[in-house]
Short mmCIF file of the C-alpha atoms (twelve columns), coordinates in Angstrom:
data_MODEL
# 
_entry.id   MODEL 
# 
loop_
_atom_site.group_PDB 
_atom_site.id 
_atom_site.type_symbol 
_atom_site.label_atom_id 
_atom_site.label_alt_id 
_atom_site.label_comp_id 
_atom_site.label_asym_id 
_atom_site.label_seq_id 
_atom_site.Cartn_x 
_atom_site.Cartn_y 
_atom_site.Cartn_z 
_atom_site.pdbx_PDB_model_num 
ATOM 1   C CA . UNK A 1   -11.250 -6.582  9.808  1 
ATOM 2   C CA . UNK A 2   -11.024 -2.988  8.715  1 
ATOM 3   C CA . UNK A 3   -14.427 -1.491  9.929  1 
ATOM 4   C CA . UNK A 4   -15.404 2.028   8.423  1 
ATOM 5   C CA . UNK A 5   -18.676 4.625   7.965  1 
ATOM 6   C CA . UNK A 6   -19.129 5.704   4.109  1 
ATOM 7   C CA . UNK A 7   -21.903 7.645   2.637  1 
ATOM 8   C CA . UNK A 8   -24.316 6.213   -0.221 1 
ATOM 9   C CA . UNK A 9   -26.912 7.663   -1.771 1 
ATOM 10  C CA . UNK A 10  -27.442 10.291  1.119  1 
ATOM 11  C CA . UNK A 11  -27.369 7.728   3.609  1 
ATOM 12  C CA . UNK A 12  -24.060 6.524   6.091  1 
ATOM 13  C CA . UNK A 13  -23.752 2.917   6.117  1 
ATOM 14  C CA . UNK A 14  -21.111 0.475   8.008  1 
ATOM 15  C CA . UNK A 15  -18.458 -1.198  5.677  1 
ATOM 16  C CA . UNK A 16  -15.846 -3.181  5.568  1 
ATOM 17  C CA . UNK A 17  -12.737 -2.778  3.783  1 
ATOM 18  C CA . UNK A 18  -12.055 -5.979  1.013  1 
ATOM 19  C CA . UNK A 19  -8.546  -5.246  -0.944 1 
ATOM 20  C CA . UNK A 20  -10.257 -2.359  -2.901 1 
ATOM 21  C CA . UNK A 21  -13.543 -2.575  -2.320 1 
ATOM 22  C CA . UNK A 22  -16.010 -1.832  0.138  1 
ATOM 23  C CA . UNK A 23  -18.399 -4.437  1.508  1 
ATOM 24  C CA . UNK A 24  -21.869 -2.461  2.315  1 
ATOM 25  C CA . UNK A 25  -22.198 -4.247  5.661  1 
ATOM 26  C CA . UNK A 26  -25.427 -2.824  6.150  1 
ATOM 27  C CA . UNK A 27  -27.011 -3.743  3.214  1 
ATOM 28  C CA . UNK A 28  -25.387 -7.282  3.055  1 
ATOM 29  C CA . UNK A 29  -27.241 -8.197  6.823  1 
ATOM 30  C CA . UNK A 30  -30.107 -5.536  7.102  1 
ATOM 31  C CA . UNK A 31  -29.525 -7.072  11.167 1 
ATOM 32  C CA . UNK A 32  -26.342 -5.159  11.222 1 
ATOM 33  C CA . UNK A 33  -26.408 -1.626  12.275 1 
ATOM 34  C CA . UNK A 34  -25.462 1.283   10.279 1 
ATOM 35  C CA . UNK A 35  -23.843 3.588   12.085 1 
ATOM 36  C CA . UNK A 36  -20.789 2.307   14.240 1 
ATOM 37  C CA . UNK A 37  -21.777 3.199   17.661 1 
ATOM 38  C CA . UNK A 38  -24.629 1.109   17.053 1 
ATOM 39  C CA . UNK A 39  -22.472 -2.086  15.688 1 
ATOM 40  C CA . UNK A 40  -20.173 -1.645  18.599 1 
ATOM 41  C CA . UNK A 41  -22.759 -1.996  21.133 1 
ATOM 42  C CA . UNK A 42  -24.387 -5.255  19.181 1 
ATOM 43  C CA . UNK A 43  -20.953 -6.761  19.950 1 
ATOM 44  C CA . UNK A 44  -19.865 -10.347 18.583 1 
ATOM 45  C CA . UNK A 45  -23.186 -10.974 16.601 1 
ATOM 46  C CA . UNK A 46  -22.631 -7.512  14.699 1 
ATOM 47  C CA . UNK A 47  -18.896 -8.856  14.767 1 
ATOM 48  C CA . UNK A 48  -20.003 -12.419 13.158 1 
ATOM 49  C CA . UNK A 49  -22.688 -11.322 10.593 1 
ATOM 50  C CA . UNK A 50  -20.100 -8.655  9.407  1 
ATOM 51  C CA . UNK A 51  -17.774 -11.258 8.603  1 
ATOM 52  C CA . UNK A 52  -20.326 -13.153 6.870  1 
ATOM 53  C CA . UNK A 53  -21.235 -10.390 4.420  1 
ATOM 54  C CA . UNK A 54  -17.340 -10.207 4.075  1 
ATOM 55  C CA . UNK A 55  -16.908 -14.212 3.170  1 
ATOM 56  C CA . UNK A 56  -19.948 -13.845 0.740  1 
ATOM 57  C CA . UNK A 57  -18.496 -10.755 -0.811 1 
ATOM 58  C CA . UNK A 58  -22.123 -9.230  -1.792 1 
ATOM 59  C CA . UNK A 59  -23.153 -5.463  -1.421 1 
ATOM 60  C CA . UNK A 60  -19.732 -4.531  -2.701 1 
ATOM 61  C CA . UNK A 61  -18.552 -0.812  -4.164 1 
ATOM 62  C CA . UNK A 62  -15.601 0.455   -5.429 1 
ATOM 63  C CA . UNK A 63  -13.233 2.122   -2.205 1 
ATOM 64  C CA . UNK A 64  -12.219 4.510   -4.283 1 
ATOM 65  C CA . UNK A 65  -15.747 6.033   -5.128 1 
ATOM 66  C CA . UNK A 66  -17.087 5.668   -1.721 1 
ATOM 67  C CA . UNK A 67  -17.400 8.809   0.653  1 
ATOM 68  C CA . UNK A 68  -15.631 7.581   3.596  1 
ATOM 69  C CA . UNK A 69  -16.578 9.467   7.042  1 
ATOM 70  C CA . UNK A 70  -14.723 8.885   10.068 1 
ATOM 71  C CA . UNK A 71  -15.698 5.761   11.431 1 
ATOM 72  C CA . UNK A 72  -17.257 7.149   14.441 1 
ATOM 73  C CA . UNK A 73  -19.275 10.784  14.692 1 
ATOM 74  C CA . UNK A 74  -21.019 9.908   17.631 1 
ATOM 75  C CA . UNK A 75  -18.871 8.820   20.153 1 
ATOM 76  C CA . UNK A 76  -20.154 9.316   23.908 1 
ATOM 77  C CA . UNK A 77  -16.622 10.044  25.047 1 
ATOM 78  C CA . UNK A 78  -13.813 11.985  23.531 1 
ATOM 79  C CA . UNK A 79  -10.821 11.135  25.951 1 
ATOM 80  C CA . UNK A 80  -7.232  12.822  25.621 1 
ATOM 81  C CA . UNK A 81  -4.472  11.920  27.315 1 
ATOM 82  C CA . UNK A 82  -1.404  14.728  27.277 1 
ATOM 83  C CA . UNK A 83  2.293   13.983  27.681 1 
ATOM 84  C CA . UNK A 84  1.922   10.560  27.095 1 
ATOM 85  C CA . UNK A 85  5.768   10.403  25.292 1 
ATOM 86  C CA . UNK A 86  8.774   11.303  27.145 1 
ATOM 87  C CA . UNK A 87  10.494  13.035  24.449 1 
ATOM 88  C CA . UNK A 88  7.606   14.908  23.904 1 
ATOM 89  C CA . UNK A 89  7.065   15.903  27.496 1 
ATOM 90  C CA . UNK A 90  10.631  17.095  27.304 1 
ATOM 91  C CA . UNK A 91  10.340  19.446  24.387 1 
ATOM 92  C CA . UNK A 92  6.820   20.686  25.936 1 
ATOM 93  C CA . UNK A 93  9.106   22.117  29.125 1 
ATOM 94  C CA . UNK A 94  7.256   19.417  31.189 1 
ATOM 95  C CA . UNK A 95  8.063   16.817  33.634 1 
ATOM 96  C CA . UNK A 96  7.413   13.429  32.792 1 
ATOM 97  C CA . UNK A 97  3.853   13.066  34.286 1 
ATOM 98  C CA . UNK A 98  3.074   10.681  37.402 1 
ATOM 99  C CA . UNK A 99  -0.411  9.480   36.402 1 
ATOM 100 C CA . UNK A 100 -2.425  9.865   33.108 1 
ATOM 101 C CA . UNK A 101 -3.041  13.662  32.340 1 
ATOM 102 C CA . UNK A 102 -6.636  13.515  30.852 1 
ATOM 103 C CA . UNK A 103 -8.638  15.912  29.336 1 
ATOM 104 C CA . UNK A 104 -11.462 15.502  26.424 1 
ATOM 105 C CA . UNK A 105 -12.860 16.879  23.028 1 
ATOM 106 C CA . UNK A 106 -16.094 17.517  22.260 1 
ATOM 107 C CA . UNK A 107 -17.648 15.206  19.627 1 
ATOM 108 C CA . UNK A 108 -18.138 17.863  17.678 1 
ATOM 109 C CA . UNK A 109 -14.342 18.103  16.886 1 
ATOM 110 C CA . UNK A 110 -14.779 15.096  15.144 1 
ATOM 111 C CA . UNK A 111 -14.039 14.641  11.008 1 
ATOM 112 C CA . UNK A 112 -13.355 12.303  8.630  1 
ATOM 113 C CA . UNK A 113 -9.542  11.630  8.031  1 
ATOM 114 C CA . UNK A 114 -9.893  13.593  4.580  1 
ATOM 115 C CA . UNK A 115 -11.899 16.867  5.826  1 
ATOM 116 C CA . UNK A 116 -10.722 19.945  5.970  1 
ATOM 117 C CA . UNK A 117 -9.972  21.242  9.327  1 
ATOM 118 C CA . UNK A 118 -11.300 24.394  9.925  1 
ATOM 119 C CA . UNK A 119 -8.935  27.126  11.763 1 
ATOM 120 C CA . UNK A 120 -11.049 29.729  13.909 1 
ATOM 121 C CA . UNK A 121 -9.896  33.086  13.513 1 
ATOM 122 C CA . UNK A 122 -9.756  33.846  17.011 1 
ATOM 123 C CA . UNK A 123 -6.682  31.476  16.998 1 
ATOM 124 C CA . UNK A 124 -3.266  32.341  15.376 1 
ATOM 125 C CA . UNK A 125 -1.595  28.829  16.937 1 
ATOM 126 C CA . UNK A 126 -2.959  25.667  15.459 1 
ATOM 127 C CA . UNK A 127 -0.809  22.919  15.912 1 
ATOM 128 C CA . UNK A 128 -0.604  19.382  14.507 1 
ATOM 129 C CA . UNK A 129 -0.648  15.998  16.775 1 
ATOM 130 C CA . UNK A 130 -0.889  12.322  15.252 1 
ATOM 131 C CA . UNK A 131 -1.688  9.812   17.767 1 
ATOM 132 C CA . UNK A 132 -3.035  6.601   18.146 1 
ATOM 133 C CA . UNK A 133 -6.978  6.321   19.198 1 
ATOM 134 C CA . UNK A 134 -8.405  3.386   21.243 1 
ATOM 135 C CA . UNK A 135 -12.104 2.650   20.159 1 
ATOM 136 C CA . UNK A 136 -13.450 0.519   22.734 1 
ATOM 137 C CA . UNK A 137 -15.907 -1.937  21.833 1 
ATOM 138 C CA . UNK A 138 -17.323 -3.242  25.342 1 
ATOM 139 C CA . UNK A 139 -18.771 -0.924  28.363 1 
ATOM 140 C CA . UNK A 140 -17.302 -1.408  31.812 1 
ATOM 141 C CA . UNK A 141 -16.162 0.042   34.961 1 
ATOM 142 C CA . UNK A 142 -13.474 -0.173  37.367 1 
ATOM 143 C CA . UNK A 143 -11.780 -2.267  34.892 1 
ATOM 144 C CA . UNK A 144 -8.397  -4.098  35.962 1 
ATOM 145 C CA . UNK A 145 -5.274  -3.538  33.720 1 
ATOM 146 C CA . UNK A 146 -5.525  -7.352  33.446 1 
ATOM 147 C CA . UNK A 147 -8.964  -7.145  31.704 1 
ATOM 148 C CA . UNK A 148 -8.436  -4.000  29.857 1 
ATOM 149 C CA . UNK A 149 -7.751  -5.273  26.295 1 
ATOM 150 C CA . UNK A 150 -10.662 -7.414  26.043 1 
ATOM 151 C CA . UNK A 151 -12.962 -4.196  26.014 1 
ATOM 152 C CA . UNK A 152 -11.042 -2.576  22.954 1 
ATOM 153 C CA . UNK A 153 -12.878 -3.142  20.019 1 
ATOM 154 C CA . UNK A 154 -10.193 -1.486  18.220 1 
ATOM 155 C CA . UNK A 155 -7.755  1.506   16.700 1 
ATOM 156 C CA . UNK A 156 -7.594  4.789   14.464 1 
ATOM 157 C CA . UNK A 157 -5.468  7.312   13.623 1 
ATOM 158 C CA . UNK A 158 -6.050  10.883  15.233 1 
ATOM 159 C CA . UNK A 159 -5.272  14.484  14.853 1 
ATOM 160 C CA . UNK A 160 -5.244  16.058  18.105 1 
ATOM 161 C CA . UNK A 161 -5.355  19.086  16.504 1 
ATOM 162 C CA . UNK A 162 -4.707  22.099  18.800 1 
ATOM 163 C CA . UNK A 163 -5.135  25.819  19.258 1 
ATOM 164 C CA . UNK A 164 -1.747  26.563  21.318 1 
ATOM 165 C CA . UNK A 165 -2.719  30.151  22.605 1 
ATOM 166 C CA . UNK A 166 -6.239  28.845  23.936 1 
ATOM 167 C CA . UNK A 167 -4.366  26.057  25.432 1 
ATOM 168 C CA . UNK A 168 -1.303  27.771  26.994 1 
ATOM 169 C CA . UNK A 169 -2.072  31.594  27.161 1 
ATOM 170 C CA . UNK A 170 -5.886  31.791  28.438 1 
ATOM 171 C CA . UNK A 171 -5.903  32.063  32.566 1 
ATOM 172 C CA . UNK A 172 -5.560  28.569  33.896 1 
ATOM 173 C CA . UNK A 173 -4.524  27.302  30.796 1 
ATOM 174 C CA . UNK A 174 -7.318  26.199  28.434 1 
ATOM 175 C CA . UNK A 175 -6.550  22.951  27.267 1 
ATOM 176 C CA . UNK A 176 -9.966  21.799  26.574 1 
ATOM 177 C CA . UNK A 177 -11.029 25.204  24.952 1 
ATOM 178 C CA . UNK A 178 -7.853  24.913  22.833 1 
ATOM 179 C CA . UNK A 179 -8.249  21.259  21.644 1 
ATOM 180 C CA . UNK A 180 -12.419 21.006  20.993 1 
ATOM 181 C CA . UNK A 181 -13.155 23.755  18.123 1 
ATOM 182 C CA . UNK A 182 -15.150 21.866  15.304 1 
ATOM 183 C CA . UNK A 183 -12.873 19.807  13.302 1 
ATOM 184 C CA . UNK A 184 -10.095 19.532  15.405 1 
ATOM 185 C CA . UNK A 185 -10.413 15.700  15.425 1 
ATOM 186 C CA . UNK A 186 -10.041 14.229  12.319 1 
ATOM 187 C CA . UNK A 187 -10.118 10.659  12.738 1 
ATOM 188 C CA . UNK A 188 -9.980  7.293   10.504 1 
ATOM 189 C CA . UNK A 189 -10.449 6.451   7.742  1 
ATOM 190 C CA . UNK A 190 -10.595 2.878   9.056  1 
ATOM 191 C CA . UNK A 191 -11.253 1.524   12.744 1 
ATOM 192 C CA . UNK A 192 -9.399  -1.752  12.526 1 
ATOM 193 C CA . UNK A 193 -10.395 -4.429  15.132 1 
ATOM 194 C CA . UNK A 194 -8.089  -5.319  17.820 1 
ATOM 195 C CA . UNK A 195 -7.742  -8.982  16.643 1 
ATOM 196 C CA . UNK A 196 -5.673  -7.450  13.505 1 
ATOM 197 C CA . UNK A 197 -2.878  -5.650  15.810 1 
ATOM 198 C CA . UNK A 198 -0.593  -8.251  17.385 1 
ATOM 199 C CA . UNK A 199 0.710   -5.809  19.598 1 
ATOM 200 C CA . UNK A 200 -0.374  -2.263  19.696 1 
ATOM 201 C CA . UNK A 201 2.678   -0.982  21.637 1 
ATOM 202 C CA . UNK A 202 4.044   -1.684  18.959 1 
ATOM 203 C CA . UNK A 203 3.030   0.298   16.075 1 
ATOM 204 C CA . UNK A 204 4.792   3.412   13.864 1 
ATOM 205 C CA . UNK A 205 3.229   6.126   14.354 1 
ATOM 206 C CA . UNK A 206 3.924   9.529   11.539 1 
ATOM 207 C CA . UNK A 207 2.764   12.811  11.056 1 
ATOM 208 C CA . UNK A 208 3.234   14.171  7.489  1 
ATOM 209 C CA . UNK A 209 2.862   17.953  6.895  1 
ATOM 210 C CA . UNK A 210 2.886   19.716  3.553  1 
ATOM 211 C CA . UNK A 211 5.212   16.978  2.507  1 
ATOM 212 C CA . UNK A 212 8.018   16.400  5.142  1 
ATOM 213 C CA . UNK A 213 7.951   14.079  8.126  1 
ATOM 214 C CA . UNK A 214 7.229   16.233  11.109 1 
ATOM 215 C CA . UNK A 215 6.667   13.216  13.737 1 
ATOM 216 C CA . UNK A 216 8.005   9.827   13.553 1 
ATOM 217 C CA . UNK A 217 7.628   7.511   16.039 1 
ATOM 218 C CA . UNK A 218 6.285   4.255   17.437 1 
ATOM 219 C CA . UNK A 219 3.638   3.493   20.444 1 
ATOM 220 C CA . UNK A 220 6.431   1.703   22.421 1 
ATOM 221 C CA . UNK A 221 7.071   5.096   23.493 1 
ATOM 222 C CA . UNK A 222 4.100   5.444   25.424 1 
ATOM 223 C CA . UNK A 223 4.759   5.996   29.117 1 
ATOM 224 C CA . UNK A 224 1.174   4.858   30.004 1 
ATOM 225 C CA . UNK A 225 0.235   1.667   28.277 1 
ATOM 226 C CA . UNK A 226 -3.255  0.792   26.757 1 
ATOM 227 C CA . UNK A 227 -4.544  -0.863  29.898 1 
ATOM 228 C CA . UNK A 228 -3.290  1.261   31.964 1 
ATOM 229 C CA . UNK A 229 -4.913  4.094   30.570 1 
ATOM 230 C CA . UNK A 230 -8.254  2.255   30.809 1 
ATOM 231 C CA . UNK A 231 -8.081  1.064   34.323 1 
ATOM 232 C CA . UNK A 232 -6.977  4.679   35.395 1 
ATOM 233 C CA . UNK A 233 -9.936  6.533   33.421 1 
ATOM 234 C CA . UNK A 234 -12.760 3.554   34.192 1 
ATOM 235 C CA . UNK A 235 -12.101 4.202   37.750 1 
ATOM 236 C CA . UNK A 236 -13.894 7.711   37.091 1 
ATOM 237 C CA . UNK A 237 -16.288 7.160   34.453 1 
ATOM 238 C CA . UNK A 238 -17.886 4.084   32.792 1 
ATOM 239 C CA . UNK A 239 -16.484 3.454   29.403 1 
ATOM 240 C CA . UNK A 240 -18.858 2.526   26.560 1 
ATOM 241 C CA . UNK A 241 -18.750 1.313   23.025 1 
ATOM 242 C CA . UNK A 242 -17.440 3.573   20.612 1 
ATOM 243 C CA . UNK A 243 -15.656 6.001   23.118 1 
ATOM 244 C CA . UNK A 244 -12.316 7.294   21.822 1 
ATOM 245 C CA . UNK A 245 -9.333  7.392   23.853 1 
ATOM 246 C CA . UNK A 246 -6.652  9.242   22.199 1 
ATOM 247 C CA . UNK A 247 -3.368  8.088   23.116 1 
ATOM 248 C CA . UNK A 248 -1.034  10.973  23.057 1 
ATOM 249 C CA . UNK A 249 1.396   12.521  20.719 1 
ATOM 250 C CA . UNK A 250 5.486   11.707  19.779 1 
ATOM 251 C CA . UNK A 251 7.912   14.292  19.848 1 
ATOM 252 C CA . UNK A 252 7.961   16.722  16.680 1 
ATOM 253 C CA . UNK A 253 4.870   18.923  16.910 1 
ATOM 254 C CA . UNK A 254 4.988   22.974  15.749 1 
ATOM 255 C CA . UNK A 255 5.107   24.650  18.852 1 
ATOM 256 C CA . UNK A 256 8.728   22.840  19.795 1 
ATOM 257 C CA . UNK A 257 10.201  23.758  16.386 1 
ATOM 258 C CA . UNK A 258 9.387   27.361  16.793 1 
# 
């Protein structure tokens, strides 16, 4: 199903996307959550009673007069992973990475897919990155590769939107500081559940800018798979529903064409 967070009435509410309407999840089952964090960690009964207000079709709205949020505002975890495509490592100057290079967002960062992002003034180098984001959907640690995809609840689209002179110029390199400013995380609209992505190495993955085609690509690219990535960062930290785990970004972005 096609899971997302709209606003009714002053009030955000879990939905489902139905051809082109918008199931009111919340208001179909008042046992279902509404906010996403909250259905993620109810698990398969949020999961089944969604899909009953689905089948019944009641509590429906027009899509196209809903306010839809991102899907998640609340994450616990914001998770980045950097160099994550070859050809993008190459045209960064970087070697192709050994392990997973991690670092995080804020949840602050994060916006709906058709918000405005914000650029701070004490930047002069935003820069665009569409990626694929892991939602995952079932807490665990020291998770085996083997077991990793049964604690995705699903996927997104994400801007990894970045401030290249915070990230590249500051001492140390800022990469945190240059990725976290409020809004640079638009995310959504939809999370779709993993059962509706056969194969999520497999997916095209495009970055449109004012127009033209600026990244084009497709998540076979990855160098580190999906479990991969959540064996190596649940051998740290504890991974809970709703945290994001952006995958990394194709070849194409601003600072390589300049």
């Amino acid at each position: 199903m096609r899971l997302l967070t709209f606003r009714e009435g002053g009030r955000d509410r879990v939905g489902a996307r139905s051809g082109d309407q918008i199931i009111d999840l919340s208001a179909a089952d008042n046992n279902i959550p509404s906010d996403m964090r909250s259905f993620l960690e109810a698990g398969d009964s949020a999961i089944t009673a969604a899909s009953a207000a689905i089948d019944a079709g009641s509590g429906s709205i027009d899509a196209g007069s809903a306010q839809v949020l991102a899907p998640i505002s609340n994450p616990e975890k914001v998770i980045c992973i950097g160099l994550n495509y070859a050809d993008h490592a190459a045209e960064s100057g970087m070697d192709i990475p050994s392990e997973p290079v991690v670092f995080s967002k804020y949840a602050s960062a994060i916006v709906g897919s058709g918000d405005t992002i914000k650029l701070p003034p004490s930047s002069n180098e935003p820069d665009y990155e569409v990626e694929l984001v892991v939602v995952i959907g079932k807490a665990g640690f020291n998770i085996s590769e083997s077991d990793a995809m049964g604690h995705v609840a699903g996927y997104t689209v994400g801007h990894d939107v970045s401030a290249r002179d915070y990230q590249l110029q500051k001492p140390g390199g800022q990469w945190m500081m240059g990725k976290t400013f409020d809004t640079f995380a638009p995310i959504g609209p939809d999370l779709v559940t993993a059962d509706e992505i056969s194969d999520p190495h497999d997916l095209g993955i495009r970055c449109i800018l004012n127009g033209e085609t600026v990244q084009d690509s497709n998540t076979k690219q990855l160098i580190f798979k999906i479990p991969e990535l959540i064996a190596y960062l649940s051998h740290v930290v504890t991974l809970r529903p709703g945290d994001l785990i952006f995958t990394g970004t194709p070849p194409g972005v601003g600072m390589a064409r300049d």
